[in-house]
């Protein structure tokens, strides 16, 4: 598990990078898991950009939140809005 990942930025197709807040590599080293620590302070636009970067490198969007209030009142509505904006075509 690593939380100092600036030096391990993942280059994205079309430019840009994704820097996960937390990177986990199981002992077998066959895959990596990415986690974002979300406190709910991002604007919807910034949150959407974060999700779009994440989805380019993993099919699972893993978030860690400090408490249930952040999850239900801040993260979930932003996630729902991103999903709606993205549509079912993706």
C-alpha angles and dihedrals in degrees: 000000000000132000098176099079107145089106089051098055112158114229114227129214109261093026135291131084139248118220111187118214090222127020121194124190116184119226092260090058093215096127144004130232122211126206131187121205106220125191094172098249098117119105114242090255093053092044091051090051090050092051092047090054092047094050090056092063104030140022092219122070106206119190131182118201131188096233147350093267092060089048098049102031103034115015101039095052091048091048092049091050091050091050092049092048092048093051130206094283092085 
